[in-house]
PDB file of C-alpha atoms and ligand atoms in Angstrom:
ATOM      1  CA  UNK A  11      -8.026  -9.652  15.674  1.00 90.00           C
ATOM      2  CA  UNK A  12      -6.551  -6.521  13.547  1.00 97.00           C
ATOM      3  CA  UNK A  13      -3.710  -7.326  11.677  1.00 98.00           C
ATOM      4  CA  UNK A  14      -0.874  -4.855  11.304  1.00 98.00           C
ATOM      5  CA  UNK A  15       1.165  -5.184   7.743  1.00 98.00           C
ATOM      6  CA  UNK A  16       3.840  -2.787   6.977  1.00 98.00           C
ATOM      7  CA  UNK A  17       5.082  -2.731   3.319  1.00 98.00           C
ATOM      8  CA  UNK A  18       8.611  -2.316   3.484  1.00 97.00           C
ATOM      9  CA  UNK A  19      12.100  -2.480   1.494  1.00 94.00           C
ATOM     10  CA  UNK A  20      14.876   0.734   1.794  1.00 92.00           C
ATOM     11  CA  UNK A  21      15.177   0.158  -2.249  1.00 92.00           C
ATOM     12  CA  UNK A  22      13.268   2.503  -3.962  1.00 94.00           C
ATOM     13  CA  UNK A  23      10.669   1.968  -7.002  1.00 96.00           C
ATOM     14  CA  UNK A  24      10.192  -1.865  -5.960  1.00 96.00           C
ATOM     15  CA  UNK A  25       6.136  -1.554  -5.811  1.00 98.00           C
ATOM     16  CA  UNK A  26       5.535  -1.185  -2.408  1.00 98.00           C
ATOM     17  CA  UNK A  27       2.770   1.851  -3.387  1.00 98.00           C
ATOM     18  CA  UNK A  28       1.415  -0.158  -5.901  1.00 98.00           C
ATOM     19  CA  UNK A  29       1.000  -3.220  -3.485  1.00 98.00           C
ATOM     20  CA  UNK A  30      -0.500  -1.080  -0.569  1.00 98.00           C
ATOM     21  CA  UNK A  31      -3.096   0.595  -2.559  1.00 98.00           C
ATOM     22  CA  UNK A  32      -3.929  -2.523  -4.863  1.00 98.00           C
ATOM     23  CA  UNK A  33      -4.009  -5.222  -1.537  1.00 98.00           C
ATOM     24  CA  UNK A  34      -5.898  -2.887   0.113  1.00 98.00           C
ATOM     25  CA  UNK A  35      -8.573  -3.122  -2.237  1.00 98.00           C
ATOM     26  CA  UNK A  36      -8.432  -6.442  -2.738  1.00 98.00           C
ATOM     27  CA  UNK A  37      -9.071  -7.252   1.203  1.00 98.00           C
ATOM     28  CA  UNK A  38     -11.754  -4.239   0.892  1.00 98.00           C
ATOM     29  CA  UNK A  39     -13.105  -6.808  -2.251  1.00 98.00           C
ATOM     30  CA  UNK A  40     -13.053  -9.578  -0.172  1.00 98.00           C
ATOM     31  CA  UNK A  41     -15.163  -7.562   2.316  1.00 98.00           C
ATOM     32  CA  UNK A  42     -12.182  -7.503   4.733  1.00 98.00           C
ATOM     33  CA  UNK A  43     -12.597  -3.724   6.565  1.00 98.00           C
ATOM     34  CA  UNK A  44      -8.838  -2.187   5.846  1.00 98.00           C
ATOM     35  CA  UNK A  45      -7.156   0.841   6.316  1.00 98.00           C
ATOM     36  CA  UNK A  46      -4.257   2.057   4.629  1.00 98.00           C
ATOM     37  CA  UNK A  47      -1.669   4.330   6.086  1.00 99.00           C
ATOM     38  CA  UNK A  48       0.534   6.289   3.825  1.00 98.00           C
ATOM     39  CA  UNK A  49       4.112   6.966   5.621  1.00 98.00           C
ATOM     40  CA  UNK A  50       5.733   8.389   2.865  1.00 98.00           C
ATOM     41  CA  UNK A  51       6.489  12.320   1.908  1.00 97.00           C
ATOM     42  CA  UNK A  52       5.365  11.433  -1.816  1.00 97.00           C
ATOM     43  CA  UNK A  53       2.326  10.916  -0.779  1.00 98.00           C
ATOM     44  CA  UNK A  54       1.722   8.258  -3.726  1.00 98.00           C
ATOM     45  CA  UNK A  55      -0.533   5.693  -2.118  1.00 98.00           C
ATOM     46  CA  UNK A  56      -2.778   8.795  -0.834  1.00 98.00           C
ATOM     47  CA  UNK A  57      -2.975  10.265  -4.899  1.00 98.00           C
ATOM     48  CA  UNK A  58      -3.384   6.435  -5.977  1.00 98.00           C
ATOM     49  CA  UNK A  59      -6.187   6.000  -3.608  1.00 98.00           C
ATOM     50  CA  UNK A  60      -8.137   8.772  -5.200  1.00 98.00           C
ATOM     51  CA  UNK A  61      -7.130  11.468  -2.003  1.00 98.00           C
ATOM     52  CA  UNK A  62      -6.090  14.880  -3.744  1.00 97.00           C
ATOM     53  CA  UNK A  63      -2.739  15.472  -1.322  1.00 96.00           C
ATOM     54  CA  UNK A  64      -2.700  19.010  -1.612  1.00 95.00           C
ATOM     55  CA  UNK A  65      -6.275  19.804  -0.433  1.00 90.00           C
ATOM     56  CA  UNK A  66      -6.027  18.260   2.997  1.00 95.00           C
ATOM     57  CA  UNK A  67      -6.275  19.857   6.547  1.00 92.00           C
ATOM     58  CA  UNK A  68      -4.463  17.786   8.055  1.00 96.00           C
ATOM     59  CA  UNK A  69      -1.855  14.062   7.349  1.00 98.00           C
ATOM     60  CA  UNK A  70       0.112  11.490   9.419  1.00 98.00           C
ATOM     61  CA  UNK A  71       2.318  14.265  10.113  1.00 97.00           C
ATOM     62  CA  UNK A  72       0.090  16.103  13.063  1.00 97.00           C
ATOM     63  CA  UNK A  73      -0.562  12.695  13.958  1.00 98.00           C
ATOM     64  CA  UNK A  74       3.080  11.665  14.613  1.00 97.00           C
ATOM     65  CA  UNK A  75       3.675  15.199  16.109  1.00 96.00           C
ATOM     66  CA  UNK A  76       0.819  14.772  18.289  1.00 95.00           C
ATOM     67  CA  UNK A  77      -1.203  17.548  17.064  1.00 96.00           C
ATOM     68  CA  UNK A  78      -4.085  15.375  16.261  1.00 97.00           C
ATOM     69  CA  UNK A  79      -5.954  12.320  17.074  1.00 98.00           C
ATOM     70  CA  UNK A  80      -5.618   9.736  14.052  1.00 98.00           C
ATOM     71  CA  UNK A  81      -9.582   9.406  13.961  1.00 98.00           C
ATOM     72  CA  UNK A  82      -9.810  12.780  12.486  1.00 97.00           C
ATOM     73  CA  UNK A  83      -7.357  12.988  10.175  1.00 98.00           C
ATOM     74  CA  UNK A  84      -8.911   9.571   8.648  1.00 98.00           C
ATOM     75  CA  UNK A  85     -10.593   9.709   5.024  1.00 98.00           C
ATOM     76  CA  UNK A  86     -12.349   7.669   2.591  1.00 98.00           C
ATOM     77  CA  UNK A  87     -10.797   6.189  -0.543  1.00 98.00           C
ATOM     78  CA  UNK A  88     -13.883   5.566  -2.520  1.00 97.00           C
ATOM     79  CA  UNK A  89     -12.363   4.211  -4.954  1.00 96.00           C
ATOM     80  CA  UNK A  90     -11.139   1.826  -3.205  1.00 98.00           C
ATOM     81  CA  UNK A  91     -14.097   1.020  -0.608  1.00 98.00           C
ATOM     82  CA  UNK A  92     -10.932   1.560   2.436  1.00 98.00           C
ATOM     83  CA  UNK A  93     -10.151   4.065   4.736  1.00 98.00           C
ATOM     84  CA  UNK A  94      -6.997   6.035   4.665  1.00 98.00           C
ATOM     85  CA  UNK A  95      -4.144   8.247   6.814  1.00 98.00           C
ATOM     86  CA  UNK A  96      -2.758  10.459   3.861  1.00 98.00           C
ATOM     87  CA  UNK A  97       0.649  12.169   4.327  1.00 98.00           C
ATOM     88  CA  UNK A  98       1.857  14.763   1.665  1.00 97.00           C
ATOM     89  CA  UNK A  99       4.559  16.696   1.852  1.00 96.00           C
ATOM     90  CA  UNK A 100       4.304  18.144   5.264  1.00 95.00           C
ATOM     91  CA  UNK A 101       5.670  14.723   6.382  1.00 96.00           C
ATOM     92  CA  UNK A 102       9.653  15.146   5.189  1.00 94.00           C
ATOM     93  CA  UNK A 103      10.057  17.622   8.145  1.00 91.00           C
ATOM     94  CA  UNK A 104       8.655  14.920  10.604  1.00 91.00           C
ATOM     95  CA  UNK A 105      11.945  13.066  10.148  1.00 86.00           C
ATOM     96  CA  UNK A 106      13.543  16.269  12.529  1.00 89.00           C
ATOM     97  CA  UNK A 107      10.973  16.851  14.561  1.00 93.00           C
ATOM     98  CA  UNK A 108      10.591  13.759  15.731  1.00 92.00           C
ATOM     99  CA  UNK A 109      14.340  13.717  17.083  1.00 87.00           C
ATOM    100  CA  UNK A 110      12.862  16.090  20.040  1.00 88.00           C
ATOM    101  CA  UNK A 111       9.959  14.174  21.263  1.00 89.00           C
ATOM    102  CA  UNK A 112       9.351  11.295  23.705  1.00 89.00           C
ATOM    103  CA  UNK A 113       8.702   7.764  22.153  1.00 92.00           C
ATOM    104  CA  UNK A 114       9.395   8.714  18.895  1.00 95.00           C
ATOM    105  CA  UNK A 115       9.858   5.252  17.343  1.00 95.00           C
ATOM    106  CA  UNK A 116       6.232   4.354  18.685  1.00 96.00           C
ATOM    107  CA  UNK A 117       4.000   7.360  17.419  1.00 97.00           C
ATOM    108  CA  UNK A 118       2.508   5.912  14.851  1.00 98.00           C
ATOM    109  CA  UNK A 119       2.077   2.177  16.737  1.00 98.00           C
ATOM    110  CA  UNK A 120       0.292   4.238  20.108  1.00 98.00           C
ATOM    111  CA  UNK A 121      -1.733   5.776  17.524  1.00 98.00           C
ATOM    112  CA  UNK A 122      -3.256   3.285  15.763  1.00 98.00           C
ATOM    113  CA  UNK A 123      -3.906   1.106  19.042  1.00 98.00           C
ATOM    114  CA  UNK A 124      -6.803   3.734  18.871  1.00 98.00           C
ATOM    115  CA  UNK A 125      -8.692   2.974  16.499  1.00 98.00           C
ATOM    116  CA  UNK A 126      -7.316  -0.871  15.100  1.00 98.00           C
ATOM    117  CA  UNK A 127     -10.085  -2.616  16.157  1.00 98.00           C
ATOM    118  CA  UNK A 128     -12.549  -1.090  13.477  1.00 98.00           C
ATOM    119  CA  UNK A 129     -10.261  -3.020  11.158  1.00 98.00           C
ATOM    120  CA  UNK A 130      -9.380  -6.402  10.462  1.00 98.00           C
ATOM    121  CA  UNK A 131      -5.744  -5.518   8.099  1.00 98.00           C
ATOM    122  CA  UNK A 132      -4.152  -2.227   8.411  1.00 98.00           C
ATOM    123  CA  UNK A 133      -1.199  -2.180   6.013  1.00 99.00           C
ATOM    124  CA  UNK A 134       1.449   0.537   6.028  1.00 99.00           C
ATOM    125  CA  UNK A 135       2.977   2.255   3.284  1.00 98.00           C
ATOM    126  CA  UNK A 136       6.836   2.841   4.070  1.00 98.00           C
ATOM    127  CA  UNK A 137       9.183   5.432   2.462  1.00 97.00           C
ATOM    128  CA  UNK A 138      12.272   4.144   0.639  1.00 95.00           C
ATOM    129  CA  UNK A 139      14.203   4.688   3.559  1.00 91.00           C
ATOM    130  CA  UNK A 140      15.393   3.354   6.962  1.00 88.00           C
ATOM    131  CA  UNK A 141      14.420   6.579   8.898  1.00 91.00           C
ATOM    132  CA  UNK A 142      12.723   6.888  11.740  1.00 93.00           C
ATOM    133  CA  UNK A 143       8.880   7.047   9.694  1.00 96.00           C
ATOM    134  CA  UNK A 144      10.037   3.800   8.543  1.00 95.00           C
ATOM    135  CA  UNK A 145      11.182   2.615  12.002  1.00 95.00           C
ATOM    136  CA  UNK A 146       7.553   4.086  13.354  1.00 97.00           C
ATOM    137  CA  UNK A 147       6.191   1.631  10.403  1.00 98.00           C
ATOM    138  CA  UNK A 148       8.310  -1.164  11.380  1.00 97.00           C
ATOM    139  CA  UNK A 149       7.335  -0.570  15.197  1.00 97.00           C
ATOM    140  CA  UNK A 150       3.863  -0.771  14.312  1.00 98.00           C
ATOM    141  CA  UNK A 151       3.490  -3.904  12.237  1.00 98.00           C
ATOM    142  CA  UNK A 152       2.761  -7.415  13.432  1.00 98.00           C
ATOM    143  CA  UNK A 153       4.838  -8.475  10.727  1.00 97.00           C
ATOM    144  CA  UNK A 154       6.340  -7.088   7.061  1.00 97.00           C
ATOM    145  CA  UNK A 155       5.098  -7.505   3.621  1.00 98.00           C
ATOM    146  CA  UNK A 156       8.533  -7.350   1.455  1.00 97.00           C
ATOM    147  CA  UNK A 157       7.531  -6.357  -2.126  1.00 97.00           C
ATOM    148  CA  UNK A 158      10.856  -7.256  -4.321  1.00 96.00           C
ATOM    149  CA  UNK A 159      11.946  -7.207  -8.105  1.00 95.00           C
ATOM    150  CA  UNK A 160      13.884  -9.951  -9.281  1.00 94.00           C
ATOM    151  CA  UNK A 161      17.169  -8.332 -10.325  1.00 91.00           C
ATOM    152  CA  UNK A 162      20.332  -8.819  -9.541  1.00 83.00           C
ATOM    153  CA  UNK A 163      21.015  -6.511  -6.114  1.00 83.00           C
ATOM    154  CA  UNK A 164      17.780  -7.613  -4.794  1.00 83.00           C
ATOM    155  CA  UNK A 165      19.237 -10.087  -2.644  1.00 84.00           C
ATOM    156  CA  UNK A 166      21.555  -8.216  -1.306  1.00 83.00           C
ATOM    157  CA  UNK A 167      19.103  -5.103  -0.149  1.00 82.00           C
ATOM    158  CA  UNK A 168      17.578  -7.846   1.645  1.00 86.00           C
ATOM    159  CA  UNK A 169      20.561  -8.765   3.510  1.00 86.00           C
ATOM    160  CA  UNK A 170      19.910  -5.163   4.855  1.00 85.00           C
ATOM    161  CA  UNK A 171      16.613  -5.079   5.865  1.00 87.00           C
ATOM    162  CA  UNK A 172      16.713  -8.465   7.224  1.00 90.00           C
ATOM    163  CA  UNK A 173      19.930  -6.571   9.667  1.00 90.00           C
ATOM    164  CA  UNK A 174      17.246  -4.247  10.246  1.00 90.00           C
ATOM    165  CA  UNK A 175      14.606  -6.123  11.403  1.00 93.00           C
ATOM    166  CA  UNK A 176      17.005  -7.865  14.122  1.00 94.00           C
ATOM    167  CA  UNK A 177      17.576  -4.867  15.438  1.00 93.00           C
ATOM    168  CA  UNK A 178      13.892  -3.321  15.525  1.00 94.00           C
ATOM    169  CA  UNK A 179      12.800  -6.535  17.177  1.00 96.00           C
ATOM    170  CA  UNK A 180      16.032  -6.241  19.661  1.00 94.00           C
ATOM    171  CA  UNK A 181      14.910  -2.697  20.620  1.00 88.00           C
ATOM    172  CA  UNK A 182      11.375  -2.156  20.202  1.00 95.00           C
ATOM    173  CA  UNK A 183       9.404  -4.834  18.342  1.00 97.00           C
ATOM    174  CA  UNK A 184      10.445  -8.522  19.599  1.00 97.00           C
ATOM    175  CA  UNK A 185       7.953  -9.979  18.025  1.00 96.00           C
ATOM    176  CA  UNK A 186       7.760  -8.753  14.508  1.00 97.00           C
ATOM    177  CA  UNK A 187       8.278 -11.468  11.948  1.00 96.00           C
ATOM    178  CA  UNK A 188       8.157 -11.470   8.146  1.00 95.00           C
ATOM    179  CA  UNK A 189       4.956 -12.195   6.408  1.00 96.00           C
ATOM    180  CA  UNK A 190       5.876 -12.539   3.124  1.00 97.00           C
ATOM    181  CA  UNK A 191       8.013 -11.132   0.319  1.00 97.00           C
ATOM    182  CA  UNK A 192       6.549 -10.938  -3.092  1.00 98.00           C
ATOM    183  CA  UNK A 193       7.872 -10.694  -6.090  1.00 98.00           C
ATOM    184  CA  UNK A 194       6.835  -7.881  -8.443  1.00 98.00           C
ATOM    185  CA  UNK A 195       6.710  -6.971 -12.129  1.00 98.00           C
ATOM    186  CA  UNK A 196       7.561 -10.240 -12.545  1.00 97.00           C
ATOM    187  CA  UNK A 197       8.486 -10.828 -16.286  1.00 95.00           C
ATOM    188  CA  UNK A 198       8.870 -14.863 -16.421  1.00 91.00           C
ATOM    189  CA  UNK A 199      10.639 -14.788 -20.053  1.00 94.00           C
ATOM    190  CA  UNK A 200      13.319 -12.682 -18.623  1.00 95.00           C
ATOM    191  CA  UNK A 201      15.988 -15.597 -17.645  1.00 95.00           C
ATOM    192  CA  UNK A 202      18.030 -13.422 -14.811  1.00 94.00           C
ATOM    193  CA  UNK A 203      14.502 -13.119 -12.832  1.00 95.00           C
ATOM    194  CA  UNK A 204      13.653 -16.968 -12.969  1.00 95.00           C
ATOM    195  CA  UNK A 205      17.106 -17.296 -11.369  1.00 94.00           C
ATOM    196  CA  UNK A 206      16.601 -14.654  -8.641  1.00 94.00           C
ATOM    197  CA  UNK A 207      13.193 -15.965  -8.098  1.00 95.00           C
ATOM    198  CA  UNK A 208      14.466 -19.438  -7.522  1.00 94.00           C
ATOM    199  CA  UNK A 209      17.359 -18.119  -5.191  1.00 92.00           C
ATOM    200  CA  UNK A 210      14.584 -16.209  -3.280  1.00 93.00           C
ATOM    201  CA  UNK A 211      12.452 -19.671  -2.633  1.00 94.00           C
ATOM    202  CA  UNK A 212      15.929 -21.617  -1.651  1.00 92.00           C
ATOM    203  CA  UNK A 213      16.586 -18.913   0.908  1.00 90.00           C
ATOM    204  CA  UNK A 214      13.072 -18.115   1.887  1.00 92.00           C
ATOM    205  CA  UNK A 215      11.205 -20.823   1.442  1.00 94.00           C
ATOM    206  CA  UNK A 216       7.197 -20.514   2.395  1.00 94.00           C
ATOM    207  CA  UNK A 217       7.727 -17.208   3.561  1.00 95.00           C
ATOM    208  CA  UNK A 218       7.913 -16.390  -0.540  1.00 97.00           C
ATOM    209  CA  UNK A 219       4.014 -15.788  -1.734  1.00 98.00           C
ATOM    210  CA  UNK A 220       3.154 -18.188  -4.340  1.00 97.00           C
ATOM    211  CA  UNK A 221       1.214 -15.398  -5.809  1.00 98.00           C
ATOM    212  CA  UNK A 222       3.716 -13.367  -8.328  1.00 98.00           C
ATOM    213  CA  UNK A 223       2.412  -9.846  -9.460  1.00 98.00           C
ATOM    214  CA  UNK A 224       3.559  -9.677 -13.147  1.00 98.00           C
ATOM    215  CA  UNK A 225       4.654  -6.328 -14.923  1.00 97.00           C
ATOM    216  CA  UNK A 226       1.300  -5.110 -16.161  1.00 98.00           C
ATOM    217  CA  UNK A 227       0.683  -1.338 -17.904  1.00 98.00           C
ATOM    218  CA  UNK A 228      -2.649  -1.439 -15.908  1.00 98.00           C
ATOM    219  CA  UNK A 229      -0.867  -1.010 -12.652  1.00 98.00           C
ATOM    220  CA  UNK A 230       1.221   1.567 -13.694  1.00 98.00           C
ATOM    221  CA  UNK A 231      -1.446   3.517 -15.582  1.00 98.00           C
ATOM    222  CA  UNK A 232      -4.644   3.278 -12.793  1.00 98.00           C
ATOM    223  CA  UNK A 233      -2.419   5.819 -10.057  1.00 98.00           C
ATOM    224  CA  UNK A 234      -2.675   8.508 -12.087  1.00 97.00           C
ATOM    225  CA  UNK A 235      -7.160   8.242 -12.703  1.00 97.00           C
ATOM    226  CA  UNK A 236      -6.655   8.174  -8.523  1.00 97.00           C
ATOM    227  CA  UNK A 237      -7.945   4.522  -8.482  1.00 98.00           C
ATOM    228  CA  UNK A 238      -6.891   1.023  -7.968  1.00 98.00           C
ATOM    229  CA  UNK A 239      -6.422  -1.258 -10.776  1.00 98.00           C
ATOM    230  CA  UNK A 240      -9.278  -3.236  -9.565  1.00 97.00           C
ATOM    231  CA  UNK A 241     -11.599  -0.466  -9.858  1.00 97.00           C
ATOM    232  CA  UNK A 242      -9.451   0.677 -13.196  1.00 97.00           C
ATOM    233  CA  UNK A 243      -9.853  -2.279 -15.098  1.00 97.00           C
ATOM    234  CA  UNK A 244     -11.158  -5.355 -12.840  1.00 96.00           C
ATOM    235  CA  UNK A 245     -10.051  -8.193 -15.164  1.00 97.00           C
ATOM    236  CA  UNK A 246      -6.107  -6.899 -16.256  1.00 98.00           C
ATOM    237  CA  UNK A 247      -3.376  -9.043 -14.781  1.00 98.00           C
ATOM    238  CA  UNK A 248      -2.421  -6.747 -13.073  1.00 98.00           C
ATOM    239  CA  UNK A 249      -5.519  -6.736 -10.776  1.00 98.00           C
ATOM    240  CA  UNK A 250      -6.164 -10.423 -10.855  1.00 98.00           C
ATOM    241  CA  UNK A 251      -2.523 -10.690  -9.665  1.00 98.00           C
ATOM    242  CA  UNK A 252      -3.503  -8.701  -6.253  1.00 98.00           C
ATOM    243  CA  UNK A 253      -6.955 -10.414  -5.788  1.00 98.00           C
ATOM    244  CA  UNK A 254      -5.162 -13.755  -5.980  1.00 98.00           C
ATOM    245  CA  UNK A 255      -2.840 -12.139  -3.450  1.00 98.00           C
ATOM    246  CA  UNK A 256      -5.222 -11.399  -0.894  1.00 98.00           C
ATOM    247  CA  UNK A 257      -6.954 -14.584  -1.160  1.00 98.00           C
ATOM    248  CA  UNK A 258      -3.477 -16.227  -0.530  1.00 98.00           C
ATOM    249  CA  UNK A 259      -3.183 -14.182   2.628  1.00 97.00           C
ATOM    250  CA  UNK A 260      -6.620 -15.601   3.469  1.00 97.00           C
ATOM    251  CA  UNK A 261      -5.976 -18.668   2.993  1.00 94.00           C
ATOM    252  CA  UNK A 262      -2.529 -18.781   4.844  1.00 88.00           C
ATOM    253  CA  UNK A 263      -4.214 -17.000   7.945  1.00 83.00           C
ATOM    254  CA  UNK A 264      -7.085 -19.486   7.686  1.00 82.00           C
ATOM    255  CA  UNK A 265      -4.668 -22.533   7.835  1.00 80.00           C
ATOM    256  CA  UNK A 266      -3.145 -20.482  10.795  1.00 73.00           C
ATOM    257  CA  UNK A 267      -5.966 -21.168  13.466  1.00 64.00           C
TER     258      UNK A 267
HETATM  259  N1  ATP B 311       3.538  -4.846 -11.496  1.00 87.47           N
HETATM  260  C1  ATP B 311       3.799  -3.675 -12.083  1.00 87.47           C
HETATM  261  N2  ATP B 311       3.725  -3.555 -13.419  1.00 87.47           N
HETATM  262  C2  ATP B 311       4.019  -2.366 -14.029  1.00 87.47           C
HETATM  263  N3  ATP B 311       4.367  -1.268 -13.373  1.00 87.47           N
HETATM  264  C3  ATP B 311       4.444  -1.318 -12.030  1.00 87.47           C
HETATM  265  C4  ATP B 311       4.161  -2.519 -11.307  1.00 87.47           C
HETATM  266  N4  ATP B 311       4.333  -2.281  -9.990  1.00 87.47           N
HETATM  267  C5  ATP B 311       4.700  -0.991  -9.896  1.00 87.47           C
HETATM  268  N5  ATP B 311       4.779  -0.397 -11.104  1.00 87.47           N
HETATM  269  C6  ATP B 311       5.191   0.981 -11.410  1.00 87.47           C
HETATM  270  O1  ATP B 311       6.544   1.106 -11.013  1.00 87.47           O
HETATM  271  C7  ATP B 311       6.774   2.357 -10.360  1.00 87.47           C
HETATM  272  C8  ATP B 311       7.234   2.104  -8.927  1.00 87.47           C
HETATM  273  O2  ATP B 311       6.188   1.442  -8.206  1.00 87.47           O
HETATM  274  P1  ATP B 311       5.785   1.898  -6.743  1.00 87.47           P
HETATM  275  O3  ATP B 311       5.575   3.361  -6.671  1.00 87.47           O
HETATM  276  O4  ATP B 311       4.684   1.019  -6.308  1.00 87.47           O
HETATM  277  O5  ATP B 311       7.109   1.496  -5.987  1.00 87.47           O
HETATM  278  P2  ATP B 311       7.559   1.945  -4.523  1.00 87.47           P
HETATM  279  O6  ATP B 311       8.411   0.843  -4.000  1.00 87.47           O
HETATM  280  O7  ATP B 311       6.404   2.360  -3.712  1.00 87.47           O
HETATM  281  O8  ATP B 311       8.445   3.226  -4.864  1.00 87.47           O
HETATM  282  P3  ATP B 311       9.095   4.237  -3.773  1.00 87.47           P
HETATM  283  O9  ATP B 311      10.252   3.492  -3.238  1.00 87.47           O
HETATM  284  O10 ATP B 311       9.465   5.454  -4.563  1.00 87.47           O
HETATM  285  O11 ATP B 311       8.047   4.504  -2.740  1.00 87.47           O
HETATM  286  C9  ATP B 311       5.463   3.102 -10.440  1.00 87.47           C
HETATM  287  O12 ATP B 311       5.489   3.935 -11.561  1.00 87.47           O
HETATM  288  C10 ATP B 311       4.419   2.001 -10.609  1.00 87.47           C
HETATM  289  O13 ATP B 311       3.272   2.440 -11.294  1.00 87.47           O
HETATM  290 MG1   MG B 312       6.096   4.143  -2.626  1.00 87.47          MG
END
């Protein structure tokens, strides 16, 4: 059974990137086979997989258009031993394109039902948005990976989404459910996030990982050599800190069945 993970939050610079590049080699690690699909303009989880944006033929974009089948727009991160659907640029005119076509909130889900079953995770890389890639993202997913900094407005983007997600699964997704949120570049001496982190648990309970990714240069620095910070430097926080999630979302789908 594939499962379908979309990394989502409509705040912007939270680390959902960093978490779809770095979990995706951590399942890849764990011998899990996992594609990653970038749904964002910036193209950042396609340059921090080790894909050069500007050089390619073709993205998500003819994908969500229809112009081609997702199987051959599909590359290799070698770095990070997972496949990948790149978007660049090309994708921000998607957004008003897609207005004029049939279905457009389910492109990307009747696209991957092609080729999902070489995979056991596919995890999507949203934009900062709630636009219609996003909704395509949140359409697609089984269920939502919500990467979140403990600050002080955190909570109340959440309120958002959480609004959101009634109304994807009221239109177009009824069973999509939340998988986790995660706290990210977690500092634990900084008094303000131990407080939001506890609120997060009181609301949230289980759904809150246990693993927390700390604030680690590693992370921030490994993007820009086109790798993961597993491949980058294996034994920095930063990378133990993903590892530890992925074996967490093992685990917790283990206990499942
Ligand atoms: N745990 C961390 N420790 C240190 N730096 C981090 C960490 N996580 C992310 N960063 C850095 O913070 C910035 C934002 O992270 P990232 O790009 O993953 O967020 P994002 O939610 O995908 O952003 P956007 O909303 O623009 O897509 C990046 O420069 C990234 O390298
Ligand atoms: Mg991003």
């Amino acid at each position: 059974m594939t499962r379908i993970l979309a990394i989502t939050n409509q705040k912007g610079g939270v680390g959902k990137t960093t978490t779809g590049v770095n979990l995706a080699a951590s399942l890849a690690a764990a011998r899990r086979r996992t594609l990653l699909v970038d749904l964002d303009p910036q193209g950042n989880a396609t340059m921090g997989s080790g894909v050069e944006k500007r050089n390619l033929a073709a993205t998500v974009y003819q994908v969500l258009l229809g112009e081609k089948r997702i199987a051959d727009v599909r590359v290799r991160s070698e770095q990070g031993e997972y496949d990948l659907i790149p978007a660049n640029r090309d994708l921000a005119g998607a957004e008003v394109e897609l207005v004029e076509i049939e279905r457009r909130e389910t492109r990307l889900k009747d696209a991957l039902e092609e080729i999902a079953s070489d995979y056991d995770f596919i995890l999507i890389d949203c934009p900062p948005a709630l636009n219609l890639l996003t909704v395509n993202g949140l359409a697609a997913a089984q269920a939502l990976i919500i990467p979140m900094q403990c600050e002080y407005y955190a909570l109340e983007g959440l309120s958002d989404l959480v609004q959101t997600i009634k109304q994807v699964r009221g239109h177009l997704n009824p069973a999509l459910e939340i998988e986790g949120l995660l706290r990210t570049m977690y500092d634990p001496r900084n008094t303000l996030a131990q407080q939001v982190s506890a609120q997060l648990v009181e609301h949230f309970g289980a759904k809150v990982y246990r693993t927390v990714i700390p604030r680690n240069i590693r992370l921030a620095e490994a993007p820009s050599h086109g790798m993961p910070a597993l491949k980058f430097e294996r034994h920095s926080k930063g990378a133990e800190a993903y590892l530890a999630l992925a074996g967490e979302m093992l685990n917790r789908a283990a206990a499942v069945q």
